[in-house]
Amino acid sequence: MKIPAPQHSGAVGVARPRLEAPDKVAGKARYAADAAVPGSAFGYVVTAPVARGRVRHIDSEAVRGMPGVVGVLDHRNAPRLNPEAGNFFGPDGSLRLLQDDAIPYAGRPVALVVAETFEQARTAAAALRIDYATATHDTGFAADHPSARPASTAFGPDAEIGDVEAELAASAVIVDERYRTPEQHGAAMEPHSATAWWEDGRLQVLDCNQGPFTMAMTLAVLLRLDPAQVRIRAEHVGGGFGSKSMLGPHLVLAAMATTVLDRPVRVTLTRAQVFQTVAMRPATEQRLRIGADTDGRLRALHHEAAFAGSPIAEYVENCPEPSKVLYAAPAIRTRLTTVPLDILPPYSVRGPGLTPGSFALESAMDEVAERLGMDPVDVRLRNEPAAGPVTGLPFRGRNLAACLHEGARRFAWHTRDHRPRRRREGGLLIGTGMAATCFSTGALPSSATITAETDGTYTVAIGASDIGTGARTALTAIAADALDVGPERIRLRIADSDLGLAWAAGGSRGTTSWAWAITMAAAELRAAAPATRPFTVSADTSEAFAALPYAERHAYSAVFTQVAVDPATGEIRVRRLLGVFAVGRIVNPLLARSQAVGGLITGLSTALHEDGTRDRVTGRNANPDFAGYHIAAHADVPGIEAHFVPDHDPDDPSGIKGIGEIGTVGTAAAIANAVWHATGTRQRTLPLRLDRVLEPGRTEGDLPVR
Amino acid sequence: MSDRTRSAITLHANGDARALTVDNRRTLLDALRDDLGLTGAKKGCDHGQCGACTVLVNGRRVVSCLTLAAAADGSEVTTVEGLAGADRLSPLQEAFVRLDGLQCGFCTPGQLCSATAVLAEHAAGWPSAATRPDRPYAPGRPTPALDAAEIRERMSGNLCRCGAYPQIVRAVLEAARDTAAEHAHTPETGAADLEESHA
């Protein structure tokens, strides 16, 4: 099909405020918990305080008579669920709620108390007496834990090219270090909420999630319903960051409750329950062995990673991915291990795999530069691969070098004295650091429907989700250019599972996947050149996706930062944070920049603050709130700089890549490297807590320069 | 309508007197959202730790999740729905839209209510922990202009997980400048405060 290129030079590439911003600043945008569904009852989740054991008895009868109580669901009266239901990696036991008396992790929902009002439900839930039989639990993660086993190869096998040991033996310098990262939470500002009800034989759900279509399909399997019987909508979503990319416990419980009680039920998680029942990024422990020649060329790259898992669901925290992509080396070995424990099954959080993985790799690369006395930027540039270092496949738009050059130029990196602990301001030590990184990109099958309306407008329907990414605004621009009209003539419908097959806002593949479907539908509509309106076409990218050539597809970034460290208190202040990104064609510079800046801030937060802690005695989250689990606040964040270099994916019709995760990925290593440059001490465990950084005995004015 | 567990109260919400009977356990946040339909204020943590529920009570910012509705009886309550004028957004709201001071938008109502109060607190001469010792607030002296550090300090009770902080700070600075200009006052705020790029 040959279509003339669009002539309307309009929407893509132009900075425009997000379409829903006027509603959001006026308080008019309706999120899941804002829906006023008539006749709704409120469900309050009851969670297990023990990390392993079983429910011996739940005294439901005692609370059924309390004021306003409509019903109590537990494993004795809840609908039976399909054990085959799961996620991207396979069956997921964290979906099978209230099916038996087993407790596989602390925070496991064991009952739902439903009442006329929120207060009544909360009071009755607090009064619900439950007896537990407690078993010995194990939540202590370590890479050499006896239950460690090879991780799933869902993201590809371990790498094994060349002879790592021989290359290490021949290397001029060798770095061999271990790195640790804690549990980290998505911690979207909107707690998970769903309102569910049956209407004309269909289960209707107002939810907050990252992909209504995939949620509806999973829920249909779980409840053994015809997929056509399930409709999930999520018009406005208060952030996701992975935490809304799987079917949440709130939705499963609301669906079961409305089925049993025959009235609309809203279930909203408390903030503590979000921490306890919604999957987190697992703790990791990694070992990097890198051997290099005196000129900075790598000989061997060995990246071993272990992450905490669960016996009831598979997941892959793909830490070694950057070691398969970023640098050329004659020998590369990766190993990925999971350690099943009595914890909530982990799942993707912003920048999955690469956020901890690049912290380890890019910290180790900085150590290589240190031992060689080289500029860390030069070490990276010296090891640019011509093709995929492990796969041998061609790169599609590899612009890491451009990011490094542009970042170094903007940061005035050439003025840096690479020796550590050389710069001070009063009692503060000042340092700079950088990191390079990548995140895999691409598109996944989606469908779109476009109707040319009689009034000259176009209704574009796609099962996309706008979780704050700007997808609604970006896709409107994509549709306008693809249809060769102004964006004011586009009416976009999203966030509804009835709109058909669509990938979720996840894996940095949302906008890419949806834009492709819209572009394809628009091309078919223009080819049809309808004489009468309304006229509707639909397109599905499944075949085009299957026909894509195998290639190395990634976004890239280089992150530069300056920190000030007070060795007397251990306090680190990030003074400057600059990211340069190669993320394909930029659809909307204003919104793209916001997303990249936000990613850098999340990275700053993981570097300095976020520390999901488990009480070894109880196995519970020890800090399930924003006082204990601090995320970066206004005062933690300086002015942030994000810039884009020219880039495009030649195989994508819109030339775009994803921006959602790449901003987060490189930041922790850059900050840790800057802290080393300031203090002379390597930090290999996140977060860079005060107690890890402070120098005992130091007081103000007592700062020997080493 | 009052009894041992319920109270009849009146909330003057965004200028409208609204009489209602509330469960004594009901927070102001839940009363606004579920009884008055003012769902702009958001419940992000219910513990006063995130600031998404921030509203103005008698002109002062409070976290409405830690305020009992019964205790707010008779109060003037301004929510995000009440910040705009009759036919246009407030300068702060306009700046948030123009400068992209939001992403998912969930914390935005709290950020806006908080920022509205920050401008008022600053105009009233309230110092903050970030106030520079060489530019103190003092009776009879001109109020030092807000700068980015002041705004970051004063807004730190409002978390934003999307990381819209730099754009929010810029929006508050621009709104402060516009407000100051309307009052024919020359602020000390310089271009360096607004434009933090090192490029």
Coordinates of C-alpha atoms in Angstrom, one line a residue, chain B residues 12-15 28 32 38 41 53-60 75-84 109 113 116:
Chain B
H12 CA -18.6 26.9 53.8
A13 CA -17.1 25.0 50.9
N14 CA -15.8 27.3 48.1
G15 CA -18.3 30.0 49.2
L28 CA -12.7 16.5 56.4
L32 CA -15.5 16.9 51.0
L38 CA -15.6 17.7 45.9
A41 CA -8.8 16.8 47.1
C53 CA -5.4 16.2 50.5
T54 CA -4.2 19.8 51.2
V55 CA -7.0 22.3 51.4
L56 CA -7.4 25.8 52.9
V57 CA -9.4 26.1 56.1
N58 CA -10.1 29.7 57.0
G59 CA -7.2 30.6 54.6
R60 CA -4.6 28.3 56.2
S75 CA -15.2 26.9 58.7
E76 CA -14.5 28.4 55.3
V77 CA -13.0 25.6 53.2
T78 CA -11.3 26.2 49.9
T79 CA -10.5 23.2 47.7
V80 CA -8.9 23.1 44.3
E81 CA -12.3 23.4 42.8
G82 CA -12.5 26.9 44.4
L83 CA -9.2 28.3 43.3
A84 CA -10.3 29.4 39.8
P109 CA -4.8 19.7 43.8
C113 CA -3.7 24.6 47.4
T116 CA -1.7 29.3 47.0

